[in-house]
Coordinates of C-alpha atoms in Angstrom, one line a residue:
N264 CA -14.6 19.9 -3.8
V265 CA -12.7 17.7 -1.6
A266 CA -9.4 16.5 -2.0
G267 CA -7.5 13.7 0.0
D268 CA -3.5 13.7 0.2
G269 CA -1.3 11.1 1.6
G270 CA -2.9 8.1 3.3
G271 CA -0.6 5.5 5.1
G272 CA 2.9 6.3 6.0
Q273 CA 6.3 4.9 6.0
G274 CA 5.7 0.9 6.9
N275 CA 2.3 2.0 7.9
H276 CA -0.1 1.5 5.3
L277 CA -3.3 0.1 6.5
P278 CA -4.6 3.8 7.1
G279 CA -4.4 4.1 3.5
A280 CA -7.2 1.6 2.9
Y281 CA -9.6 3.4 5.5
A282 CA -8.9 6.7 4.2
T283 CA -10.6 5.4 0.9
A284 CA -13.8 5.4 3.0
T285 CA -13.6 8.7 4.3
R286 CA -13.2 10.1 0.6
R287 CA -16.1 8.2 -0.7
A288 CA -18.7 9.4 2.4
F289 CA -17.7 12.9 1.6
G290 CA -17.8 12.7 -2.3
S291 CA -14.2 13.4 -2.5
R292 CA -13.1 12.0 -6.2
Y293 CA -9.3 13.5 -6.2
R294 CA -6.2 12.8 -4.2
S295 CA -2.8 12.7 -4.3
N296 CA 0.1 10.9 -2.6
P297 CA 3.9 10.9 -2.5
L298 CA 3.7 8.1 -4.8
A299 CA 2.5 11.0 -7.4
Q300 CA 5.7 12.8 -6.9
E301 CA 7.9 9.9 -7.4
K302 CA 6.6 6.6 -9.1
T303 CA 3.6 7.3 -11.5
G304 CA 5.8 7.9 -14.3
E305 CA 7.1 4.3 -13.9
F306 CA 3.5 3.2 -13.1
W307 CA 2.6 4.7 -16.5
V308 CA 5.2 3.2 -18.3
N309 CA 4.7 -0.4 -16.6
D310 CA 1.0 -0.2 -17.5
R311 CA 1.5 0.5 -21.0
M312 CA 4.7 -1.9 -22.1
L313 CA 3.6 -4.6 -19.4
G314 CA 0.6 -4.3 -18.1
T315 CA 1.5 -4.9 -14.6
H316 CA 4.9 -4.3 -12.3
T317 CA 8.2 -6.2 -12.1
R318 CA 10.9 -6.5 -9.7
A319 CA 14.4 -8.1 -9.8
D320 CA 16.3 -11.0 -8.4
F321 CA 19.5 -9.8 -7.3
E322 CA 20.4 -12.9 -5.2
H323 CA 21.0 -14.9 -8.4
C324 CA 22.0 -12.5 -11.0
D325 CA 25.3 -12.3 -12.8
V326 CA 25.0 -8.6 -13.5
G327 CA 23.1 -6.1 -11.2
L328 CA 22.4 -2.7 -12.1
F329 CA 21.4 0.1 -9.7
L330 CA 20.1 3.2 -11.7
G331 CA 19.5 6.3 -9.3
K332 CA 19.3 4.2 -6.2
N333 CA 21.9 3.6 -3.0
P334 CA 20.4 0.2 -1.5
W335 CA 23.2 0.5 1.0
F336 CA 21.1 3.1 2.5
S337 CA 17.5 2.8 1.0
H338 CA 17.3 -1.0 1.0
S339 CA 14.2 -2.3 -1.1
I340 CA 15.7 -5.6 -1.7
P341 CA 16.0 -8.7 0.5
R342 CA 19.2 -8.6 2.6
A343 CA 20.5 -5.9 0.6
R344 CA 24.0 -5.1 1.9
V345 CA 24.7 -8.9 2.0
V346 CA 23.7 -8.9 -1.7
L347 CA 25.7 -5.9 -2.7
R348 CA 28.8 -7.4 -0.7
E349 CA 28.0 -10.6 -2.2
I350 CA 28.4 -9.4 -5.8
S351 CA 31.2 -7.2 -5.3
K352 CA 33.3 -10.0 -3.8
D353 CA 32.4 -12.7 -6.6
P354 CA 35.0 -12.2 -9.7
N355 CA 32.0 -13.8 -11.9
R356 CA 29.6 -11.3 -11.0
T357 CA 29.3 -7.5 -11.9
L358 CA 27.7 -4.7 -10.2
I359 CA 26.8 -1.4 -11.9
V360 CA 25.9 1.8 -10.4
V361 CA 24.8 4.9 -12.1
D362 CA 24.9 7.9 -9.7
P363 CA 26.4 11.2 -10.1
R364 CA 27.9 10.8 -6.3
R365 CA 30.1 8.0 -5.2
T366 CA 27.7 6.5 -2.8
R367 CA 28.9 3.5 -0.4
S368 CA 26.9 1.5 -3.1
A369 CA 29.2 3.0 -5.9
E370 CA 32.0 2.3 -4.0
L371 CA 31.1 -1.1 -3.9
A372 CA 30.5 -1.4 -7.8
D373 CA 32.7 -3.1 -10.6
I374 CA 31.6 -0.3 -12.7
H375 CA 30.3 3.3 -11.4
L376 CA 28.7 5.2 -14.3
Q377 CA 29.1 8.7 -12.7
V378 CA 26.6 10.7 -14.7
L379 CA 26.1 14.1 -14.9
P380 CA 23.1 15.0 -12.9
G381 CA 20.1 14.9 -14.9
R382 CA 21.7 13.4 -18.2
D383 CA 21.0 9.9 -17.2
A384 CA 18.8 9.5 -20.5
W385 CA 21.7 10.1 -22.8
L386 CA 23.4 7.7 -20.8
L387 CA 20.7 4.9 -21.1
S388 CA 20.3 5.9 -24.7
A389 CA 24.2 5.0 -25.4
I390 CA 24.0 1.9 -23.6
L391 CA 21.0 0.7 -25.8
A392 CA 22.6 1.7 -28.8
I393 CA 25.7 -0.4 -28.1
L394 CA 23.3 -3.3 -27.6
I395 CA 21.7 -2.8 -31.0
Q396 CA 24.7 -1.6 -33.0
E397 CA 26.9 -4.5 -31.3
K398 CA 23.9 -7.1 -31.9
L399 CA 23.8 -7.9 -28.1
V400 CA 19.7 -8.4 -28.2
D401 CA 18.2 -11.8 -27.6
E402 CA 17.1 -12.1 -30.8
R403 CA 14.6 -15.2 -30.0
F404 CA 13.3 -13.4 -26.8
V405 CA 12.3 -10.1 -28.7
A406 CA 10.8 -12.3 -31.7
E407 CA 8.4 -14.5 -29.4
H408 CA 7.9 -12.0 -26.4
T409 CA 7.9 -8.9 -27.8
T410 CA 6.1 -6.3 -30.3
G411 CA 7.6 -2.9 -31.6
F412 CA 11.4 -3.9 -32.4
D413 CA 12.0 -2.3 -35.6
A414 CA 11.2 1.1 -34.4
I415 CA 13.6 0.7 -31.6
V416 CA 16.6 -0.6 -34.0
S417 CA 15.5 2.5 -36.5
T418 CA 16.0 4.6 -33.7
F419 CA 19.0 3.3 -31.6
S420 CA 21.1 2.6 -34.7
K421 CA 21.4 6.3 -35.6
V422 CA 22.6 7.4 -32.2
S423 CA 26.1 8.4 -31.7
V424 CA 27.5 6.6 -28.6
A425 CA 30.5 9.0 -28.4
Q426 CA 28.5 12.1 -28.5
Y427 CA 26.0 10.4 -26.1
C428 CA 28.6 9.8 -23.6
E429 CA 30.0 13.3 -23.9
Y430 CA 26.5 14.7 -23.0
A431 CA 26.2 12.4 -19.9
G432 CA 29.8 13.2 -18.8
V433 CA 30.7 9.6 -18.7
P434 CA 33.7 8.0 -20.5
E435 CA 32.8 6.0 -23.7
E436 CA 34.9 3.1 -22.6
Q437 CA 33.3 2.9 -19.1
V438 CA 29.7 2.9 -21.0
R439 CA 31.0 0.2 -23.4
R440 CA 32.2 -1.9 -20.6
A441 CA 28.9 -1.5 -18.8
A442 CA 26.6 -2.3 -22.0
L443 CA 28.6 -5.5 -22.8
A444 CA 28.2 -6.6 -19.3
V445 CA 24.5 -6.1 -19.7
G446 CA 24.3 -7.5 -23.4
R447 CA 26.4 -10.8 -22.3
A448 CA 24.7 -11.2 -19.2
K449 CA 23.4 -14.8 -18.2
C450 CA 21.1 -13.1 -15.9
F451 CA 20.4 -9.1 -15.6
A452 CA 18.6 -7.8 -12.7
S453 CA 18.0 -4.0 -12.6
F454 CA 16.6 -1.4 -10.3
E455 CA 15.5 2.1 -11.0
D456 CA 14.6 4.5 -8.2
L457 CA 14.1 8.3 -6.9
G458 CA 17.5 9.5 -8.4
V459 CA 16.1 9.4 -12.0
Q460 CA 12.4 9.0 -11.1
M461 CA 12.6 12.4 -9.4
N462 CA 14.6 14.0 -12.0
H463 CA 15.1 15.3 -15.5
H464 CA 13.2 13.0 -18.2
S465 CA 12.4 11.0 -15.5
T466 CA 9.4 8.8 -17.5
V467 CA 11.5 8.6 -20.3
C468 CA 14.0 7.0 -18.1
S469 CA 11.7 4.6 -16.9
Y470 CA 11.0 3.6 -20.3
L471 CA 14.8 3.4 -21.5
H472 CA 15.3 1.4 -18.3
K473 CA 12.7 -1.2 -19.3
L474 CA 13.9 -1.3 -22.9
L475 CA 17.2 -2.4 -21.2
W476 CA 16.4 -5.5 -20.0
S477 CA 13.5 -6.4 -22.5
L478 CA 15.8 -6.4 -25.2
T479 CA 18.2 -8.8 -23.3
G480 CA 15.8 -11.2 -22.5
N481 CA 15.8 -10.8 -18.6
I482 CA 12.4 -11.6 -17.4
G483 CA 11.0 -15.0 -16.2
K484 CA 14.4 -16.9 -15.3
P485 CA 16.3 -17.0 -12.0
G486 CA 18.6 -13.9 -11.7
A487 CA 16.3 -11.7 -14.1
H488 CA 13.1 -9.7 -13.6
Y489 CA 9.8 -11.3 -12.6
I490 CA 6.0 -10.5 -11.9
A491 CA 5.3 -10.6 -8.1
S492 CA 1.9 -11.9 -6.5
P493 CA 1.2 -8.7 -3.9
I494 CA -1.7 -8.9 -1.5
Q495 CA -2.9 -5.5 -2.6
A496 CA -1.0 -3.1 -5.4
L497 CA -0.1 0.4 -4.2
A498 CA -1.0 2.0 -7.5
D499 CA -1.6 1.2 -11.2
G500 CA -0.5 3.0 -14.2
R501 CA -3.8 3.6 -15.9
Y502 CA -4.7 7.1 -17.2
K503 CA -8.3 7.8 -17.2
R504 CA -8.9 11.4 -16.7
D505 CA -7.3 14.7 -16.1
S506 CA -7.5 17.0 -12.7
P507 CA -10.4 19.6 -12.7
V508 CA -8.4 22.8 -12.4
T509 CA -4.9 22.4 -14.4
G510 CA -6.0 19.7 -16.5
S511 CA -3.1 17.7 -15.5
R512 CA -2.7 13.6 -16.1
I513 CA -3.9 11.7 -13.3
I514 CA -1.8 8.4 -13.4
G515 CA -3.3 5.5 -11.1
G516 CA -6.1 7.7 -9.8
M517 CA -3.3 10.4 -8.4
I518 CA -3.0 13.9 -9.3
P519 CA 0.5 15.0 -9.4
C520 CA 1.8 16.0 -6.3
N521 CA 3.4 19.6 -7.2
V522 CA 0.2 20.8 -9.0
L523 CA -1.7 20.4 -5.9
A524 CA -1.3 24.4 -5.0
D525 CA -2.7 25.7 -8.2
E526 CA -5.7 23.1 -8.0
M527 CA -6.5 24.8 -4.7
L528 CA -5.4 28.4 -5.8
L529 CA -6.4 29.1 -9.3
D530 CA -9.7 31.0 -10.0
H531 CA -11.8 28.0 -11.1
P532 CA -15.2 26.8 -10.4
K533 CA -13.9 23.2 -9.5
R534 CA -11.0 24.3 -7.6
F535 CA -10.5 22.4 -4.3
R536 CA -12.1 24.2 -1.3
A537 CA -11.2 21.5 1.3
L538 CA -8.4 19.2 1.8
I539 CA -7.6 16.0 4.1
V540 CA -3.9 15.3 4.4
E541 CA -2.8 12.2 6.3
A542 CA 0.4 10.7 6.9
T543 CA 2.4 12.9 4.6
N544 CA 3.9 16.5 5.0
P545 CA 3.7 18.3 1.7
A546 CA 4.2 21.9 3.2
H547 CA 7.4 20.3 3.7
S548 CA 8.0 18.2 0.7
L549 CA 6.9 19.5 -2.4
A550 CA 7.9 22.1 -4.8
E551 CA 7.7 25.4 -4.0
S552 CA 6.6 25.1 -0.2
R553 CA 5.7 28.6 0.1
R554 CA 2.9 28.5 -2.5
F555 CA 1.7 25.1 -1.0
R556 CA 1.3 27.0 2.2
E557 CA -0.5 29.8 0.8
A558 CA -2.9 27.3 -1.3
C559 CA -3.8 25.8 2.3
R560 CA -4.8 29.1 3.9
S561 CA -7.0 29.7 0.7
L562 CA -9.2 26.5 1.4
D563 CA -12.2 26.5 3.5
T564 CA -11.3 23.7 5.6
M565 CA -8.1 21.8 5.7
V566 CA -7.9 18.6 8.1
V567 CA -4.7 16.9 9.0
I568 CA -4.4 13.1 10.5
D569 CA -0.8 12.7 11.7
V570 CA 1.4 11.6 14.6
A571 CA 3.4 14.7 14.9
M572 CA 2.7 18.5 14.6
T573 CA 4.4 18.7 11.1
E574 CA 4.6 22.1 9.0
T575 CA 1.8 20.9 6.9
A576 CA -0.4 20.5 10.3
R577 CA 0.3 23.7 11.2
E578 CA -1.5 25.0 8.2
A579 CA -4.6 23.1 9.3
D580 CA -8.2 24.2 10.7
Y581 CA -8.3 20.6 12.2
V582 CA -5.8 18.0 13.4
L583 CA -6.4 14.8 14.2
P584 CA -3.7 13.2 16.3
A585 CA -3.0 9.6 15.3
S586 CA -1.3 6.8 17.3
T587 CA 2.3 6.0 16.5
Q588 CA 3.4 2.8 14.7
Y589 CA 4.2 1.2 17.8
E590 CA 0.9 1.8 19.3
K591 CA -1.4 -0.1 17.2
A592 CA -1.4 -3.3 14.7
E593 CA 0.5 -2.4 11.1
A594 CA 1.6 -3.8 7.9
T595 CA 3.4 -2.8 4.6
F596 CA 2.1 -3.7 1.3
F597 CA 5.6 -3.7 -0.2
N598 CA 5.2 -7.4 -0.9
F599 CA 7.3 -8.2 -3.9
E600 CA 9.6 -11.3 -2.9
F601 CA 9.7 -14.0 -5.5
P602 CA 9.1 -16.9 -5.4
G603 CA 7.9 -17.1 -1.5
N604 CA 6.2 -13.9 -1.1
C605 CA 5.8 -12.4 2.7
F606 CA 3.0 -10.4 4.9
H607 CA 3.8 -9.4 8.4
L608 CA 1.0 -8.2 10.8
R609 CA 3.1 -6.3 13.2
A610 CA 1.3 -6.2 16.7
P611 CA 1.2 -3.2 18.9
I612 CA 4.1 -3.1 21.5
L613 CA 3.0 -0.2 23.7
D614 CA -0.2 1.2 24.8
A615 CA -1.4 4.9 23.4
P616 CA -1.3 7.4 25.9
E617 CA -4.8 8.8 27.5
G618 CA -5.9 12.1 27.7
D619 CA -9.3 14.0 28.2
G620 CA -10.6 14.1 24.6
A621 CA -7.0 14.8 22.9
C622 CA -5.7 11.5 22.9
P623 CA -4.2 9.9 19.8
L624 CA -6.5 7.1 18.4
P625 CA -5.7 4.9 15.3
E626 CA -6.3 6.1 11.9
A627 CA -8.7 3.2 11.7
E628 CA -11.1 5.1 14.5
I629 CA -10.4 8.3 13.3
H630 CA -11.8 7.5 9.7
A631 CA -14.4 5.3 11.4
R632 CA -15.8 8.3 13.2
L633 CA -15.8 11.0 10.4
V634 CA -17.9 8.3 7.8
E635 CA -20.2 7.9 10.9
A636 CA -20.3 11.9 11.5
S637 CA -21.0 12.2 7.7
G638 CA -24.1 10.0 8.0
A639 CA -23.1 8.0 5.2
L640 CA -23.4 4.6 7.2
D641 CA -26.9 5.5 8.8
E642 CA -28.6 2.5 6.6
A643 CA -25.7 0.1 6.8
P644 CA -26.4 -3.1 7.6
L645 CA -23.9 -3.2 10.8
D646 CA -25.8 -5.4 13.3
A647 CA -26.2 -8.1 10.7
L648 CA -22.7 -8.3 10.4
S649 CA -21.4 -7.8 14.1
M650 CA -24.2 -10.6 14.9
A651 CA -22.3 -12.7 12.3
A652 CA -18.8 -12.0 13.2
A653 CA -19.1 -13.3 16.4
K654 CA -20.3 -16.6 14.9
G655 CA -16.8 -17.0 13.4
L656 CA -14.9 -15.9 10.0
D657 CA -16.9 -18.2 7.7
T658 CA -20.2 -16.9 8.9
Y659 CA -19.0 -13.5 8.6
G660 CA -18.0 -14.2 5.2
Q661 CA -21.4 -15.5 3.8
A662 CA -23.2 -12.2 5.4
F663 CA -20.4 -9.8 3.7
V664 CA -21.3 -11.3 0.3
A665 CA -25.0 -11.1 1.2
H666 CA -25.0 -7.5 2.4
V667 CA -22.1 -5.6 1.1
A668 CA -20.2 -7.3 -1.3
F669 CA -22.8 -6.9 -4.2
N670 CA -23.9 -3.1 -3.4
P671 CA -21.7 -0.4 -4.7
K672 CA -22.7 1.8 -1.9
W673 CA -21.6 -0.2 0.9
M674 CA -18.4 -1.8 -0.8
G675 CA -17.5 1.6 -1.0
L676 CA -17.6 2.1 2.8
A677 CA -16.1 -1.5 3.3
P678 CA -13.1 -0.5 4.9
V679 CA -15.1 1.0 7.9
I680 CA -17.7 -1.5 7.7
L681 CA -15.3 -4.4 8.4
Y682 CA -13.8 -2.4 11.1
R683 CA -16.8 -1.6 13.0
T684 CA -18.4 -5.4 12.4
L685 CA -15.3 -7.5 12.2
G686 CA -12.9 -5.5 14.1
P687 CA -14.3 -6.3 17.4
S688 CA -14.2 -10.2 17.2
L689 CA -10.5 -10.0 16.6
P690 CA -7.7 -10.4 19.4
K691 CA -7.1 -7.5 21.4
G692 CA -4.9 -5.0 19.5
L693 CA -5.4 -6.2 16.1
E694 CA -9.0 -4.8 15.8
V695 CA -7.5 -2.3 12.8
S696 CA -6.6 -5.4 10.8
A697 CA -10.2 -6.1 9.9
V698 CA -9.4 -4.3 6.4
L699 CA -7.0 -6.9 5.8
W700 CA -9.7 -9.7 5.3
G701 CA -11.3 -7.8 2.6
L702 CA -7.9 -7.3 0.7
V703 CA -7.1 -10.9 1.5
L704 CA -10.5 -12.2 -0.2
G705 CA -9.2 -9.8 -3.4
A706 CA -6.0 -12.0 -3.3
A707 CA -7.4 -15.2 -2.9
T708 CA -9.9 -14.4 -5.8
R709 CA -7.0 -12.6 -7.9
I710 CA -4.1 -15.3 -7.3
P711 CA -5.9 -18.4 -6.1
K712 CA -2.8 -20.7 -7.4
S713 CA 0.2 -18.7 -5.6
L714 CA -2.1 -18.8 -2.2
A715 CA -2.6 -22.8 -3.0
R716 CA 1.2 -23.2 -3.1
A717 CA 1.7 -21.6 0.0
G718 CA -0.8 -24.0 1.7
F719 CA -4.2 -21.8 1.4
T720 CA -6.4 -23.9 -0.5
G721 CA -10.1 -24.1 -1.3
S722 CA -12.7 -21.8 -2.5
P723 CA -11.6 -18.0 -2.6
M724 CA -13.4 -17.5 0.7
E725 CA -11.8 -20.7 2.3
A726 CA -8.6 -19.5 1.0
A727 CA -9.0 -16.0 2.5
N728 CA -10.2 -17.1 5.9
K729 CA -7.2 -19.5 6.2
L730 CA -4.9 -17.0 5.4
F731 CA -6.4 -14.1 7.4
R732 CA -6.1 -16.3 10.5
A733 CA -2.7 -17.3 9.7
M734 CA -1.8 -13.4 9.6
L735 CA -3.6 -13.0 13.0
E736 CA -1.8 -16.1 14.5
Q737 CA 2.0 -15.6 13.3
P738 CA 3.6 -12.7 14.7
S739 CA 6.6 -13.2 12.7
G740 CA 4.9 -13.0 9.3
V741 CA 3.4 -15.5 6.8
V742 CA 4.6 -16.5 3.1
F743 CA 1.1 -16.0 1.6
A744 CA 2.0 -17.0 -2.0
V745 CA 4.6 -19.3 -3.7
D746 CA 5.3 -18.6 -7.2
E747 CA 6.9 -20.3 -10.3
W748 CA 9.3 -18.7 -12.8
E749 CA 7.5 -20.3 -15.7
D750 CA 4.6 -18.4 -15.1
V751 CA 6.2 -15.1 -14.8
L752 CA 5.9 -14.5 -18.7
G753 CA 2.2 -15.4 -18.5
R754 CA 1.4 -12.6 -16.3
L755 CA 2.0 -10.0 -18.7
N756 CA -1.2 -7.8 -19.2
T757 CA -1.0 -6.3 -22.2
A758 CA -3.6 -6.9 -25.1
D759 CA -1.6 -9.7 -26.9
G760 CA 0.2 -10.7 -23.8
K761 CA 3.6 -9.2 -25.3
I762 CA 5.9 -6.5 -24.1
Q763 CA 5.4 -3.4 -25.9
L764 CA 8.9 -1.8 -26.8
H765 CA 7.2 0.8 -29.0
L766 CA 5.7 3.7 -26.9
A767 CA 5.3 6.5 -30.1
D768 CA 5.2 9.3 -27.8
L769 CA 8.1 8.3 -25.6
L770 CA 10.2 7.4 -28.4
D771 CA 9.6 10.8 -29.9
V772 CA 11.6 12.3 -26.9
V773 CA 14.1 10.0 -27.1
K774 CA 15.1 11.0 -31.0
G775 CA 14.8 14.5 -29.3
L776 CA 17.7 13.7 -27.0
N777 CA 19.7 14.2 -30.3
E778 CA 19.9 17.8 -30.0
G779 CA 21.9 17.8 -26.6
P780 CA 21.1 19.0 -23.4
E781 CA 19.5 22.5 -22.9
A782 CA 22.1 25.1 -21.9
G783 CA 22.3 25.9 -18.3
D784 CA 21.6 29.4 -16.6
P785 CA 24.6 31.1 -16.1
E786 CA 23.0 32.9 -13.0
Y787 CA 22.8 29.4 -11.7
P788 CA 25.8 27.6 -12.3
F789 CA 25.5 24.6 -10.1
I790 CA 22.8 21.7 -10.0
L791 CA 21.3 21.0 -6.6
C792 CA 20.5 17.3 -5.9
A793 CA 18.7 16.9 -2.8
G794 CA 16.6 14.0 -1.0
E795 CA 19.8 11.9 -0.2
R796 CA 19.3 9.2 2.2
R797 CA 22.4 9.1 4.8
S798 CA 22.9 7.0 7.9
F799 CA 20.6 9.4 10.1
T800 CA 18.4 11.0 7.8
A801 CA 15.7 12.1 10.1
N802 CA 12.3 11.9 8.5
T803 CA 8.6 13.4 9.3
I804 CA 7.9 10.7 11.5
L805 CA 11.0 10.4 13.6
R806 CA 11.6 14.2 14.3
D807 CA 13.9 14.5 17.6
P808 CA 16.9 16.0 16.1
H809 CA 18.9 14.1 18.8
W810 CA 18.3 11.0 16.9
R811 CA 20.7 12.4 14.3
R812 CA 23.4 11.0 15.5
S813 CA 25.8 12.3 12.7
D814 CA 25.7 15.0 10.3
S815 CA 23.2 16.9 12.5
E816 CA 23.0 19.9 10.2
G817 CA 22.5 17.9 7.0
A818 CA 25.4 19.3 5.3
M819 CA 25.3 20.3 1.6
R820 CA 28.3 18.4 0.1
I821 CA 30.5 19.8 -2.4
S822 CA 33.2 18.5 -4.7
P823 CA 36.7 19.5 -3.9
G824 CA 37.3 21.2 -7.1
D825 CA 34.0 23.4 -6.7
A826 CA 35.4 24.1 -2.8
E827 CA 38.5 25.3 -3.7
K828 CA 37.4 27.6 -6.7
Y829 CA 34.7 29.2 -4.0
R830 CA 37.5 29.0 -1.3
L831 CA 35.0 26.8 1.1
K832 CA 35.9 24.2 3.8
S833 CA 33.8 21.7 5.6
G834 CA 32.0 23.4 8.2
D835 CA 31.5 26.8 6.2
A836 CA 28.0 28.4 6.3
I837 CA 26.9 29.4 3.0
R838 CA 23.8 31.0 1.7
L839 CA 22.2 28.9 -1.0
T840 CA 20.0 30.5 -3.4
T841 CA 17.5 28.9 -6.2
E842 CA 14.9 30.7 -8.2
N843 CA 12.3 29.9 -5.4
G844 CA 13.9 30.4 -2.0
S845 CA 17.0 31.1 -0.3
A846 CA 18.5 29.3 3.2
V847 CA 21.8 28.9 4.9
V848 CA 23.3 25.8 4.5
H849 CA 26.6 24.2 6.1
V850 CA 29.3 22.6 3.8
E851 CA 30.9 19.3 3.7
V852 CA 34.0 18.9 1.2
S853 CA 33.6 15.6 -0.4
D854 CA 35.2 13.5 -3.2
M855 CA 32.1 11.4 -3.4
M856 CA 30.7 14.5 -5.6
R857 CA 31.5 15.4 -9.2
E858 CA 32.3 18.9 -10.0

């Protein structure tokens, strides 16, 4: 059994499309991805409640909420720092930040709900209870556009707001102030991120968050939530099957990252025996990294495709060096703007280094060679498609439909077929963008009205060719879709076209919160919150430590009260021990931390 992990790095998404062809060529049915460590809980809730994904318009909201997110550093909304300042300075607007730390974003907030780490579910439940009990729900919207409201009322009308605020570690007065701001807002925008999505009750928090803006009718109007028109959805939230060894739920086609080691190590006839890792570093980033490295060593074959000799690459049998993002055309599929949605194909700005057999290659070339070596393309109609490409996109489109589009065997290998046949006809340096043509054709079929408003009219093939040419010719990007607010609610993709408020299994977990948080282990009295974004946080792509112009040690921050209790001062080296490991870290005493 062959598994894949990763595929496309940060702002480096085209390789993810090519990786699908390699997995198909080698008969791989299973994959994972960092999204399976971060986002699949939200994806699953989105699919069941909405049948789609939403974002929010912070530019025009009068109340903005960031839940487990510090957009001053992590961005994810257009003009993040400008928008944060604008909301903060406007006396008629309210900025709410939920975070255990007093981050830069929290410093700008009108209301900082400094929740105890891992207690967000009680905080969100308290806010929802106030909305229900104080009758701050948009009853007209709920009646017209939702189902299951009675079960929500029954649950949250029984919540003790005072008790839940105590569990959350946030003063009740602050929570009520935030709830009233949300309930009385003309337009409310909110954003949840990794602070809750990689934490206790992560999936339940996603559910509670979506109830927050659903009950207040904050979708389908300026300053609220919307459903965008992306070129390509990064993942869906459907649950179709379980993983072969541990029986873990696979959401959006992705095995949960932290069971990968067991899927390789456990004595089972279907355990993974080969792994292809691309543009991710699980030996560094997953829980129990020592066990993951042990699992890597148990494999028959392990291949890593990356731009650096990462911790994971050091465990591999084969390392295939990839060109950096400066040396090839690249793009991102984080296209969530509204009403005008943008796509930017970035041209290479440097030539890749040359060498005698060990020179890096674009991932598209690596995957094409792997697929060719597998024999999967031996009978593919490559010559006919290449001849069509030489005559232009219109002729190529007709040939692709005739030879590939209705053949399941070739469609599974379409990214590499496009690269080998259409790629050579594209401008120099943009060959790897060939896969975009297929994705654009899919978008032209899926969202034709949005493309037409942006000027890409005609049949799906005609619109796709116009848009693809624009992507190649406009180096600063192109607005590929234009949407209208009145269309948003029509994009709900549930069976009845309404928001499903009552998800019984998750609501049962919410009811169980009444029992309070579990008691902590006295052997481990602290809570470690890792993964914080800082000004110069190095990642697995930029690995030169000199790039980190401040906080070079990656200091562990601790509150002044805890520091005084243990007689610590900034700069001290201490040993940090968890149930799974131990390391020496340096301390920074900081009043951004709560005890």
